[in-house]
GROMACS .gro file of C-alpha atoms in nm:
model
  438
    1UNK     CA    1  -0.815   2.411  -0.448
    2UNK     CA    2  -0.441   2.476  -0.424
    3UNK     CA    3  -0.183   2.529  -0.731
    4UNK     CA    4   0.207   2.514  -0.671
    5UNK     CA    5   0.374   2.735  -0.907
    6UNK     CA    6   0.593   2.572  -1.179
    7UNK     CA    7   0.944   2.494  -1.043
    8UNK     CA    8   1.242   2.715  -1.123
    9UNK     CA    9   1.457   2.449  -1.254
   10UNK     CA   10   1.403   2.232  -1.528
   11UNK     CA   11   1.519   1.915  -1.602
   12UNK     CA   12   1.680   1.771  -1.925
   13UNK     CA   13   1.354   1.633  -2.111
   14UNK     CA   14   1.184   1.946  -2.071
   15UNK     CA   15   0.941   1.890  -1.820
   16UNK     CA   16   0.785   2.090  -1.545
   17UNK     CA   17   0.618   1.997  -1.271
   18UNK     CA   18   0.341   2.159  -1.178
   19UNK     CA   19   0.081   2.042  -0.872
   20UNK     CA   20  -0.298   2.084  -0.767
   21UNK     CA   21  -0.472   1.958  -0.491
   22UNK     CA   22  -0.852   1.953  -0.518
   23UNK     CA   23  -1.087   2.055  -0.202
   24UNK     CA   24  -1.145   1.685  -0.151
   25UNK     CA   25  -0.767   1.623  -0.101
   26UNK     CA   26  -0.692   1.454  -0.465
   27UNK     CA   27  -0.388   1.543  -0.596
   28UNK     CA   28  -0.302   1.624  -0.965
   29UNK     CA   29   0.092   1.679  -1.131
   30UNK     CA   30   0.119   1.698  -1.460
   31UNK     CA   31   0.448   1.714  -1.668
   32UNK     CA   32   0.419   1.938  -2.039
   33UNK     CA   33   0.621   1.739  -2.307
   34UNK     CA   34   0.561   1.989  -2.552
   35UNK     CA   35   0.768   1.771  -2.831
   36UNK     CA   36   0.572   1.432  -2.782
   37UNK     CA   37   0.242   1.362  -2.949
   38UNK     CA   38   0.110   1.119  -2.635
   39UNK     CA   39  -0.039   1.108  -2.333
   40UNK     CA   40   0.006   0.878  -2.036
   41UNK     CA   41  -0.219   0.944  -1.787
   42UNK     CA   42  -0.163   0.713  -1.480
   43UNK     CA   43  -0.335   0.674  -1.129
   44UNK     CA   44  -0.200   0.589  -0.842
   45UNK     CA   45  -0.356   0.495  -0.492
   46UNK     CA   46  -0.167   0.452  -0.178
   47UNK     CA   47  -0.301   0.073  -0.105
   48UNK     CA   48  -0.110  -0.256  -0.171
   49UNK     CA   49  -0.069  -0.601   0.010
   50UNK     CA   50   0.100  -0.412   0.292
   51UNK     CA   51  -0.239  -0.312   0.399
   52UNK     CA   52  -0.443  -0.541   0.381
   53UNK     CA   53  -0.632  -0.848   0.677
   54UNK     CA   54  -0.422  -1.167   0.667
   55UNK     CA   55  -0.739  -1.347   0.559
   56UNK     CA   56  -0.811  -1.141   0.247
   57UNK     CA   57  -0.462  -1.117   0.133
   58UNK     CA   58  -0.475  -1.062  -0.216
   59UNK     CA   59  -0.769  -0.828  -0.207
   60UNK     CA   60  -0.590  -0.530  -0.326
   61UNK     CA   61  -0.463  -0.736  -0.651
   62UNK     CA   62  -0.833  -0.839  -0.667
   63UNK     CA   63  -0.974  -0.543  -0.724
   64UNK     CA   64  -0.733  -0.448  -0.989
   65UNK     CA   65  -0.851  -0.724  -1.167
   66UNK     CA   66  -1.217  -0.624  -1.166
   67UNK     CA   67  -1.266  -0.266  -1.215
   68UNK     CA   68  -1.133  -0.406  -1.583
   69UNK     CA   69  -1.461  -0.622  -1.582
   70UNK     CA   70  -1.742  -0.323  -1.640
   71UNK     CA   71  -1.840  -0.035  -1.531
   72UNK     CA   72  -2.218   0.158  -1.501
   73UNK     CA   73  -2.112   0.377  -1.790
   74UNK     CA   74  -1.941   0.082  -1.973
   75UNK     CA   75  -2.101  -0.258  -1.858
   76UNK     CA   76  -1.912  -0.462  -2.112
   77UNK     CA   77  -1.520  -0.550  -2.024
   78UNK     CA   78  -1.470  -0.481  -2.399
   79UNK     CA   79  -1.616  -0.087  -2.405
   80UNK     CA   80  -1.286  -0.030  -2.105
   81UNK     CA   81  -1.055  -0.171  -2.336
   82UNK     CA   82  -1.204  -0.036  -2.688
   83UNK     CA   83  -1.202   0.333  -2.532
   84UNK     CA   84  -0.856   0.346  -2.496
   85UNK     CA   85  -0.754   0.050  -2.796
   86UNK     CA   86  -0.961   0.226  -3.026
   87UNK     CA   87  -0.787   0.548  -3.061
   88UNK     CA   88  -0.441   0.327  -3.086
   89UNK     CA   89  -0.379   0.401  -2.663
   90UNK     CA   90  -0.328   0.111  -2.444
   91UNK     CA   91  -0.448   0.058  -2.087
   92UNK     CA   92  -0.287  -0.171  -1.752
   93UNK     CA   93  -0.268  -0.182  -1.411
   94UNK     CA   94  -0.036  -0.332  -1.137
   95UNK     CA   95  -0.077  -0.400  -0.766
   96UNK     CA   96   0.243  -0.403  -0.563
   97UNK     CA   97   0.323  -0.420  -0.191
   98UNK     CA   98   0.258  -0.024  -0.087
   99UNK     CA   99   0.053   0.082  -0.391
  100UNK     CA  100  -0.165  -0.005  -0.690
  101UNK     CA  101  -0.129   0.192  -1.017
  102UNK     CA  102  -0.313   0.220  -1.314
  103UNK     CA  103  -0.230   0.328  -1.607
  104UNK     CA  104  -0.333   0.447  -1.987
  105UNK     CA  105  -0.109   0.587  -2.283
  106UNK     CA  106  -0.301   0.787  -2.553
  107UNK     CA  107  -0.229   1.013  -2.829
  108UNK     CA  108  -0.226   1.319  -2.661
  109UNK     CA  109  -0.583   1.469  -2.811
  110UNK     CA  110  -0.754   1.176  -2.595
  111UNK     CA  111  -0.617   1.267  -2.256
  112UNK     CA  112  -0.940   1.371  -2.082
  113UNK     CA  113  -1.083   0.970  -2.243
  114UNK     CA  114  -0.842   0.828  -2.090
  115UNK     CA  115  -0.878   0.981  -1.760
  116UNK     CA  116  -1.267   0.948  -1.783
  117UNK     CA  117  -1.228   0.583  -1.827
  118UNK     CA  118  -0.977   0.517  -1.549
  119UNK     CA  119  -1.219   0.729  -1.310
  120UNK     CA  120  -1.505   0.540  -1.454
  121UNK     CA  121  -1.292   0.253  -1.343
  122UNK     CA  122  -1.223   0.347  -0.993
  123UNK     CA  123  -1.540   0.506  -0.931
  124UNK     CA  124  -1.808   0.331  -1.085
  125UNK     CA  125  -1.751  -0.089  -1.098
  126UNK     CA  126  -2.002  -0.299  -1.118
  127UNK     CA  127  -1.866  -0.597  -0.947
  128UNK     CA  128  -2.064  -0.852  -1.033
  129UNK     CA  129  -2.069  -1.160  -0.833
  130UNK     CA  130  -2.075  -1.390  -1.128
  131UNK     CA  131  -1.777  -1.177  -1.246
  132UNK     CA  132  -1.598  -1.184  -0.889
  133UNK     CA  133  -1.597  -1.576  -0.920
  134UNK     CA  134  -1.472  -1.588  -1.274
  135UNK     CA  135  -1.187  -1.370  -1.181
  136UNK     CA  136  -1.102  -1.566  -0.869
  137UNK     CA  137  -1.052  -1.860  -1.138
  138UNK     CA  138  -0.819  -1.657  -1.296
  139UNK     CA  139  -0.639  -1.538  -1.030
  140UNK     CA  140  -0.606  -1.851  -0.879
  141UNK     CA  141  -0.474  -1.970  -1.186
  142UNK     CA  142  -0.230  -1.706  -1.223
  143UNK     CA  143  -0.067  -1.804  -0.883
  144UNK     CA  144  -0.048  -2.130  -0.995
  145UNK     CA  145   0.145  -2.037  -1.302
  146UNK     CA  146   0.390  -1.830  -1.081
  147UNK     CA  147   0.501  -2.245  -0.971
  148UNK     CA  148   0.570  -2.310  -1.330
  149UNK     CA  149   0.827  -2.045  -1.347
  150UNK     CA  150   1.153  -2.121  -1.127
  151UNK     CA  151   1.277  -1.760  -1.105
  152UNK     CA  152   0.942  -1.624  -0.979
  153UNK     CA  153   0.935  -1.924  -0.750
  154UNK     CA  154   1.307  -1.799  -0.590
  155UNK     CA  155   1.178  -1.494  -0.563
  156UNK     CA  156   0.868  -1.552  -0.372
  157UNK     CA  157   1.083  -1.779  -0.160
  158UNK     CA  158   1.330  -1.486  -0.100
  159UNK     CA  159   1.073  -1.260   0.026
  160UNK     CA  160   0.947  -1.498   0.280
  161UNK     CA  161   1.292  -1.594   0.409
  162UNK     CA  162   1.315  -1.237   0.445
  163UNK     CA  163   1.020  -1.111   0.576
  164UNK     CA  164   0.816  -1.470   0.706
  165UNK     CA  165   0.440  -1.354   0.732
  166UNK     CA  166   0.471  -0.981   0.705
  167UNK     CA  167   0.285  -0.852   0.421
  168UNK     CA  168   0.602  -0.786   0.240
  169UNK     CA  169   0.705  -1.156   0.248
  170UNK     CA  170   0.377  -1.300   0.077
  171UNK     CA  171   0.235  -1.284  -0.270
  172UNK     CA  172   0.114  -0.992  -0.381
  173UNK     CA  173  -0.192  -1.191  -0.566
  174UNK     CA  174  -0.267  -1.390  -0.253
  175UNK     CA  175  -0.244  -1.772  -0.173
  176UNK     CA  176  -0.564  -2.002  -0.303
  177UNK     CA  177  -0.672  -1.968   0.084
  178UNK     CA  178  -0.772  -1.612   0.067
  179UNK     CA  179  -0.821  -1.544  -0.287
  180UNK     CA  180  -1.057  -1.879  -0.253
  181UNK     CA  181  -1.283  -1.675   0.050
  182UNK     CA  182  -1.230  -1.339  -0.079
  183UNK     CA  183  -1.612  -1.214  -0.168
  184UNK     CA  184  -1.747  -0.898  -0.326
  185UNK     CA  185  -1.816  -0.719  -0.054
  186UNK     CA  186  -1.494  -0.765   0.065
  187UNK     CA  187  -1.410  -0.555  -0.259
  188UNK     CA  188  -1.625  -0.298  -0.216
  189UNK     CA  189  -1.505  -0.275   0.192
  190UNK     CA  190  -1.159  -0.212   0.015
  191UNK     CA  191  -1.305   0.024  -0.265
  192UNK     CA  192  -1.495   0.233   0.012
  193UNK     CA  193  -1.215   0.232   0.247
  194UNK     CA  194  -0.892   0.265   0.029
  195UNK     CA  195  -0.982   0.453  -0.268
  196UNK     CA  196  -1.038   0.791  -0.063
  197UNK     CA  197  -0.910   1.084  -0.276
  198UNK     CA  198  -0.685   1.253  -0.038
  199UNK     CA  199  -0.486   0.873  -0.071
  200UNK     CA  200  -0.456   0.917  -0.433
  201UNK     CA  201  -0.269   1.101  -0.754
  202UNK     CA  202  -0.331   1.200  -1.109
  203UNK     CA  203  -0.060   1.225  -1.294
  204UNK     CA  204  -0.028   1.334  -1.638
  205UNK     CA  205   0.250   1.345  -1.852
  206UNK     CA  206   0.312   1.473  -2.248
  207UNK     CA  207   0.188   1.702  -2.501
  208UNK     CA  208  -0.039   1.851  -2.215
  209UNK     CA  209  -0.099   2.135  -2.037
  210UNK     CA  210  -0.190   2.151  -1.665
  211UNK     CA  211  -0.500   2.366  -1.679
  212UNK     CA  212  -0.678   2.112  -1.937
  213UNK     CA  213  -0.580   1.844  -1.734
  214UNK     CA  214  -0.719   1.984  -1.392
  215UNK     CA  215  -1.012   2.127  -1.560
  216UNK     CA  216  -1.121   1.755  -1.658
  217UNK     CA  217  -0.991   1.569  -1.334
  218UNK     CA  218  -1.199   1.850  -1.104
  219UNK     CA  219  -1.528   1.761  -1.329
  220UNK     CA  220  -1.473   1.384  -1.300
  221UNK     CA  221  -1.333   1.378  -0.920
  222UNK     CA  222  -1.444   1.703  -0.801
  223UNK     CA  223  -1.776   1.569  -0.664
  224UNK     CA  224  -1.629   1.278  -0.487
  225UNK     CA  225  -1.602   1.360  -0.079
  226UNK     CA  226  -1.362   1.323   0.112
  227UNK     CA  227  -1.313   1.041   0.344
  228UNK     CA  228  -1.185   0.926   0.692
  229UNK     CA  229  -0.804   0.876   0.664
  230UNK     CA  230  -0.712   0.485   0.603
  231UNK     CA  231  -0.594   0.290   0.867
  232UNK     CA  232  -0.225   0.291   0.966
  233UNK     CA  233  -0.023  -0.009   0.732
  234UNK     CA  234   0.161  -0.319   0.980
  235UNK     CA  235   0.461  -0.227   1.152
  236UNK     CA  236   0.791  -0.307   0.960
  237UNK     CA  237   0.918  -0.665   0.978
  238UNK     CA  238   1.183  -0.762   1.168
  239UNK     CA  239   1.531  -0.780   1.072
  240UNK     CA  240   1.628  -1.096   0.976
  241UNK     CA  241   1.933  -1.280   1.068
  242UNK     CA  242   2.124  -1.530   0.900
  243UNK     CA  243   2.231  -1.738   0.718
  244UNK     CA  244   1.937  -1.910   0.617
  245UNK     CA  245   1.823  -2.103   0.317
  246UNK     CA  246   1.525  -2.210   0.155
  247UNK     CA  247   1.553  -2.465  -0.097
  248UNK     CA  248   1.238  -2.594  -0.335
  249UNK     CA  249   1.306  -2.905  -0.481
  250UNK     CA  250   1.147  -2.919  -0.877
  251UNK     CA  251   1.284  -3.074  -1.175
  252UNK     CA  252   1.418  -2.849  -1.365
  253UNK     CA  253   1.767  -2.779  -1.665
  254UNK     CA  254   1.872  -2.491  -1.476
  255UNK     CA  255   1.891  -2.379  -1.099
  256UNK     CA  256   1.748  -2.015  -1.023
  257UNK     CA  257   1.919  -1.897  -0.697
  258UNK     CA  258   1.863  -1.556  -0.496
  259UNK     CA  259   2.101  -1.485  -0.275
  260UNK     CA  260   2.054  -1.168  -0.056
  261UNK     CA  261   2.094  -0.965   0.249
  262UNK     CA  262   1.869  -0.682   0.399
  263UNK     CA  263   1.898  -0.348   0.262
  264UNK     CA  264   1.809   0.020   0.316
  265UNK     CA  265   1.457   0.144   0.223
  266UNK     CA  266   1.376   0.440  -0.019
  267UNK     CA  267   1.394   0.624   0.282
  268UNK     CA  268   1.740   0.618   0.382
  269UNK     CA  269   1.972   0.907   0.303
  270UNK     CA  270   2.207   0.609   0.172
  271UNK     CA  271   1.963   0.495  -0.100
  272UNK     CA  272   2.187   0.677  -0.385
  273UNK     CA  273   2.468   0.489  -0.253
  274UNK     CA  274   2.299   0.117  -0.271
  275UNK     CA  275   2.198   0.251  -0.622
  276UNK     CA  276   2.525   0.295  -0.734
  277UNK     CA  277   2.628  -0.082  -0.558
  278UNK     CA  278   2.373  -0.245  -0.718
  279UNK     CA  279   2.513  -0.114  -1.088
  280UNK     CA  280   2.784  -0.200  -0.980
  281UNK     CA  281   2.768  -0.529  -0.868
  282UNK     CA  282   2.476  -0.649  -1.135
  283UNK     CA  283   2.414  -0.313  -1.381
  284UNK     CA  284   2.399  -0.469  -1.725
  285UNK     CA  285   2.686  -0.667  -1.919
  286UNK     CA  286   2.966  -0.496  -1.830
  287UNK     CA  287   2.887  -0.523  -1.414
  288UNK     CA  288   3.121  -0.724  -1.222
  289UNK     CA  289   2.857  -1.023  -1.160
  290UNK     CA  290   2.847  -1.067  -1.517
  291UNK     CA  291   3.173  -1.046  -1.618
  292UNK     CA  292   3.261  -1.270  -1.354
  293UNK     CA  293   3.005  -1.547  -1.329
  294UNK     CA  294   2.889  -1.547  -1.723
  295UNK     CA  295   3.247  -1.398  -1.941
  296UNK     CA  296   3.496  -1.486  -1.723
  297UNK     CA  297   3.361  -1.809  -1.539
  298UNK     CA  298   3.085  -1.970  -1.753
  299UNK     CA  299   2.922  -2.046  -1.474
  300UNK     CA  300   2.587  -1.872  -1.566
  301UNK     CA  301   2.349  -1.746  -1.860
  302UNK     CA  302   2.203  -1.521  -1.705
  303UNK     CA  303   2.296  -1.319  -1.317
  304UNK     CA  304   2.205  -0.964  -1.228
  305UNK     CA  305   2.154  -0.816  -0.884
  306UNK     CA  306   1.840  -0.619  -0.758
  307UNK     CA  307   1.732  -0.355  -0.486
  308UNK     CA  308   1.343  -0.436  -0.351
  309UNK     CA  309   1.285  -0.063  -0.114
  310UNK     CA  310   0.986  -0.025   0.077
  311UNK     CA  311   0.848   0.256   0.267
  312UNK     CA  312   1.077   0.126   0.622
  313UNK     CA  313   1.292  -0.223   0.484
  314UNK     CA  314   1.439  -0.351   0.150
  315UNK     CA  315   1.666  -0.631   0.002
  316UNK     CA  316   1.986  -0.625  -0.206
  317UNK     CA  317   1.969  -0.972  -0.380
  318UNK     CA  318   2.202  -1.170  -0.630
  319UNK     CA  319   2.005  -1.380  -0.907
  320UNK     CA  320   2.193  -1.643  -1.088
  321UNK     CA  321   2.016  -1.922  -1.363
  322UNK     CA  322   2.305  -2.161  -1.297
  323UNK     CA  323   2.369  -2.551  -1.442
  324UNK     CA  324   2.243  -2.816  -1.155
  325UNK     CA  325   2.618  -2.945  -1.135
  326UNK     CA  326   2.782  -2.564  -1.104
  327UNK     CA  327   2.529  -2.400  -0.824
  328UNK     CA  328   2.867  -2.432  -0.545
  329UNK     CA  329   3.106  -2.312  -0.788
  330UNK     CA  330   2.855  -2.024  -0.900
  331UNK     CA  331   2.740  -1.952  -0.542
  332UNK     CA  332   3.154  -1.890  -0.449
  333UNK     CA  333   3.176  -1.661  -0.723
  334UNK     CA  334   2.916  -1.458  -0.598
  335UNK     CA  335   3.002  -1.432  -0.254
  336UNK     CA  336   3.353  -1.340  -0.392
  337UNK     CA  337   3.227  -1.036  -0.553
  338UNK     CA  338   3.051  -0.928  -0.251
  339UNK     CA  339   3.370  -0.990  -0.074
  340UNK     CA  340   3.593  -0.764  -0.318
  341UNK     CA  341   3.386  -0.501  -0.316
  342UNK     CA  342   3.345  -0.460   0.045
  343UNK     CA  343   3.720  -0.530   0.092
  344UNK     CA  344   3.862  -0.302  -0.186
  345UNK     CA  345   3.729   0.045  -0.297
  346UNK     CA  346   3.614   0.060  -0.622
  347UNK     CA  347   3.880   0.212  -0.843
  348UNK     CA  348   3.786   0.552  -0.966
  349UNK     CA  349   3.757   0.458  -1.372
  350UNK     CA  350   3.460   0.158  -1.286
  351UNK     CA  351   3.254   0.431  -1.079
  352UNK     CA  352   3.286   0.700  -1.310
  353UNK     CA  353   3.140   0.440  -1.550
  354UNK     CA  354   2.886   0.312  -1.338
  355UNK     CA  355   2.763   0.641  -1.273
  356UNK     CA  356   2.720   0.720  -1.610
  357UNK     CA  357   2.568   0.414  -1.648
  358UNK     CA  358   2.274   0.494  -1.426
  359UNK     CA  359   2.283   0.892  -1.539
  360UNK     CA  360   2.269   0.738  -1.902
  361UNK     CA  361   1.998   0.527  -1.822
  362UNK     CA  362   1.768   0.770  -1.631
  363UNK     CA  363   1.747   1.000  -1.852
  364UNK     CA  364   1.687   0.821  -2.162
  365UNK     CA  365   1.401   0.670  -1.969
  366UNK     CA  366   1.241   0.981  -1.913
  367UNK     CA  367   1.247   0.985  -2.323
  368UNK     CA  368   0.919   0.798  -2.242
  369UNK     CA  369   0.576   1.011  -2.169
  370UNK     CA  370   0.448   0.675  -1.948
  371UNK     CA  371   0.839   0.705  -1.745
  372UNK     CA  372   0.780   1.110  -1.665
  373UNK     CA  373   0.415   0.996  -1.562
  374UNK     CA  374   0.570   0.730  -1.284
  375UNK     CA  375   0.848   0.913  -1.206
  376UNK     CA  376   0.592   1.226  -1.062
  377UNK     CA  377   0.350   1.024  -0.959
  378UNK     CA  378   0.516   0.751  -0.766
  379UNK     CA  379   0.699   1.035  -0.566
  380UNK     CA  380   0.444   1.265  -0.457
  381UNK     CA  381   0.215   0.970  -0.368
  382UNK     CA  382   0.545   0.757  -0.185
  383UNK     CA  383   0.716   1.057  -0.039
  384UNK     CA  384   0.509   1.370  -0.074
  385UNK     CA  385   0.744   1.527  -0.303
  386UNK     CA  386   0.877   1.519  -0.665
  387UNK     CA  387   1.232   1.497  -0.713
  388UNK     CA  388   1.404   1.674  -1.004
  389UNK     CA  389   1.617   1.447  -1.229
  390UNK     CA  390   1.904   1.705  -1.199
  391UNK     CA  391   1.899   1.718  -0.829
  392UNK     CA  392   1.858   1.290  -0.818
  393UNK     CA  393   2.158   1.275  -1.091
  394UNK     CA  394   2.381   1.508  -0.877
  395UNK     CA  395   2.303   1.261  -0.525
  396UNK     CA  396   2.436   0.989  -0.784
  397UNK     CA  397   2.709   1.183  -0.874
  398UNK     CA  398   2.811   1.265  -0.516
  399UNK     CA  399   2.853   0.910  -0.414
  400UNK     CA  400   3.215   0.833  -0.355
  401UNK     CA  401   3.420   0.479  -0.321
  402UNK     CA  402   3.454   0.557   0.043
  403UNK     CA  403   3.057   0.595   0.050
  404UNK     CA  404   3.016   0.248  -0.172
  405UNK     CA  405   3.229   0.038   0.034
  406UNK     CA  406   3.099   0.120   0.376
  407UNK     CA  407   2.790   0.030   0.290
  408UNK     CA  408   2.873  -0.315   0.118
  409UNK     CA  409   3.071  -0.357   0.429
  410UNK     CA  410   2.723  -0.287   0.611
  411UNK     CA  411   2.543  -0.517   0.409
  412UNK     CA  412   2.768  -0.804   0.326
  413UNK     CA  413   2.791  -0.985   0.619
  414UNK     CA  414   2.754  -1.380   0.708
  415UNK     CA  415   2.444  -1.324   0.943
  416UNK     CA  416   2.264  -1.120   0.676
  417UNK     CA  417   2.255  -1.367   0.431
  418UNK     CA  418   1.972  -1.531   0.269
  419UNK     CA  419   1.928  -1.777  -0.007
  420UNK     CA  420   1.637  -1.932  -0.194
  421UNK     CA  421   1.754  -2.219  -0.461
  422UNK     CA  422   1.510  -2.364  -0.684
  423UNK     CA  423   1.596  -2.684  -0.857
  424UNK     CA  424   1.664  -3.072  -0.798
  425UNK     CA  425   1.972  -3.071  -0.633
  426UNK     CA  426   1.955  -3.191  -0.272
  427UNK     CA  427   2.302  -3.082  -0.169
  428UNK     CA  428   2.183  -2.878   0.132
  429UNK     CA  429   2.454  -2.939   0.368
  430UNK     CA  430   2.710  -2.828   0.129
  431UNK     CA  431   2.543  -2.584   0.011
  432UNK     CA  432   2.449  -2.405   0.396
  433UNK     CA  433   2.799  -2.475   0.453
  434UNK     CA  434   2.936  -2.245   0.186
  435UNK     CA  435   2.701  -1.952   0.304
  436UNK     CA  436   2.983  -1.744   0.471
  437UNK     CA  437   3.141  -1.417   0.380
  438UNK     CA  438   3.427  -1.481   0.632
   0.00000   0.00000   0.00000
């Protein structure tokens, strides 16, 4: 077993990091939050849609769903949820693209329960084949409701004019194909091969302390062996080139467009810098997209701008909910903005507000016991490291004008851009037409 020391510097909300990696190669962090009275204890395995066959896409997502459906220790779905419910805690789970995270939030004298039922979780499902089809229902169901919702519809379409049939570009929950064929031993093959401990992390946040926490994830995990090292993910997709456009014709009041260009991953030395563009460009009520396009314009209830990173690509996109008659107009205001901001430096006064924007928001984030749980865990399972807020809030602070318009003049180009449109119009021609940055 090895311990890192606590770090020398400490960050605004009080929290130190401290690190343990068992024999078997799982890895603990824990942050104290001496003045909070809860616990969120979160688990995080290095698996997502990025790794898995093309004809069990979906399988990581599907066996989210059913270590919630019983467990040797807890057969019944309703013991999972009244372990954690039952002392007032609540317990979830998400699947994304490079990981799959699950999650509990207790007051803090139930830590090691929650931790023994996610473990139970991971460890011990039942998987019951008449449970594994009643799930498919529901999953197949759920990505049928995702084409009842226009805005989840764009951005599905985004993705795959981005990234076609790379794992990034397709549903995280599957298509009815796979999902239809997936099969419980399929699950367990993913279970078996995925859920190694040296390709996972425990982190613990709150009114904690590390040894309490270690001592109870060492009894619960400390038994498990290690495993052969996962298979190596897909190489990255191709780079894209535009324009392009994807329209999906429904009947709808409103038109949801994305409109985007490839970006940097969370990789890139430049990532601070896209931060700071995206606030920028779609950070709240007060960004330029808003102020432009909703105050200014009335072109649009609601428009905001987005970063998607992955481990080796990512996406800066533009959404816009936009009237069926205004999607040219709105679509020209937006590629104005990206224009004026790769054309003319940001004056100093916006990006000493936009920084504090994001400096503002960060930290009263990390208010939250379930935040300070993510932020350690997602980091030392993504990049092997945790990053202290001070030291993330000074790379914000570093970025200069200079820095945010070379990169926008990176990004925003005509051949980078992308855009999905969800509605009835069927004004293609103009609408590929006005796709140019100039």
């Amino acid at each position: 077993m090895t311990t890192s020391p606590k770090s020398k510097t400490q960050d605004q909300e009080t929290a130190l990091y401290e690190k343990t990696i068992l024999p078997n190669g799982l890895t603990i962090v824990t942050a104290q939050m001496p003045h909070t009275r809860s616990a969120a204890v979160q688990l995080y395995v290095r698996v997502g849609a990025r790794d898995e066959r093309p004809d069990v896409s979906g399988v990581s997502h599907f066996v989210e769903h059913m270590v919630f459906k019983g467990t040797t220790q807890r057969p019944n779905p309703v013991q999972i949820s009244e372990a954690i419910e039952g002392v007032g805690g609540g317990l979830n789970a998400a699947t994304d693209h490079e990981h799959t995270n699950y999650r509990a939030l207790v007051p803090s004298p139930y830590m090691a329960t929650a931790l023994d039922v996610l473990t139970d979780m991971l460890l011990h499902p039942l998987l019951i084949p008449q449970e594994v089809d009643k799930e498919r229902a529901v999953i197949l169901e759920e990505i049928s409701s995702t084409y009842d919702s226009p805005p989840e519809i764009a951005d599905l379409a985004f993705d795959s004019l981005m990234w076609g049939n790379h794992p990034y570009g397709l549903d995280v929950a599957g298509s009815e194909e796979t999902v239809g064929v997936i099969m419980r031993d399929d699950l367990v093959e993913h279970l078996d091969r995925r859920y190694s401990p040296s390709s996972m992390v425990v982190s613990v946040a709150g009114n904690v302390t590390h040894e309490a926490v270690v001592e109870e994830a060492t009894r619960l995990w400390g038994g498990v062996p290690a495993r052969e090292k996962a298979p190596s993910p897909p190489a990255a997709p191709e780079q894209p080139t535009g324009p392009r456009m994807m329209p999906y014709r429904k009947r709808t009041e409103q038109t949801n467009l994305i409109l985007g260009v490839p970006a940097l991953s969370y990789n890139h030395p430049d990532r601070y810098t896209q931060d700071v563009l995206d606030a920028l460009l779609g950070g709240g009520m007060s960004s330029r997209l808003f102020v432009e396009l909703r105050e200014n314009r009335g072109l649009a209830y609601s428009v905001s701008s987005f970063v998607k990173s992955y481990s080796d690509a990512g996406a800066f996109g533009v959404h816009a909910a936009v009237d069926n008659d205004r999607i040219l107009p709105a679509l020209d205001a937006i590629l104005s903005e990206l224009k004026r901001i790769r054309e003319i430096k940001a004056p100093e006064v916006e990006l000493r507000k936009i920084k504090e924007y994001i400096k503002g928001h960060t930290l009263l984030s990390l208010e939250r016991s379930g935040y300070v749980a993510h932020w350690a865990g997602w980091q030392e399972l993504m990049l092997g490291r945790i990053d202290l807020v001070d030291d993330v809030l000074e790379k914000i602070e570093s970025v200069t004008a200079d820095d945010v318009q070379a990169l926008a003049q990176k990004l925003f180009t005509t051949d980078k851009l992308h855009l999905s449109i969800v509605g009835p119009s069927r004004r293609d021609a103009a609408v590929r037409k006005a796709l140019t940055l100039g």
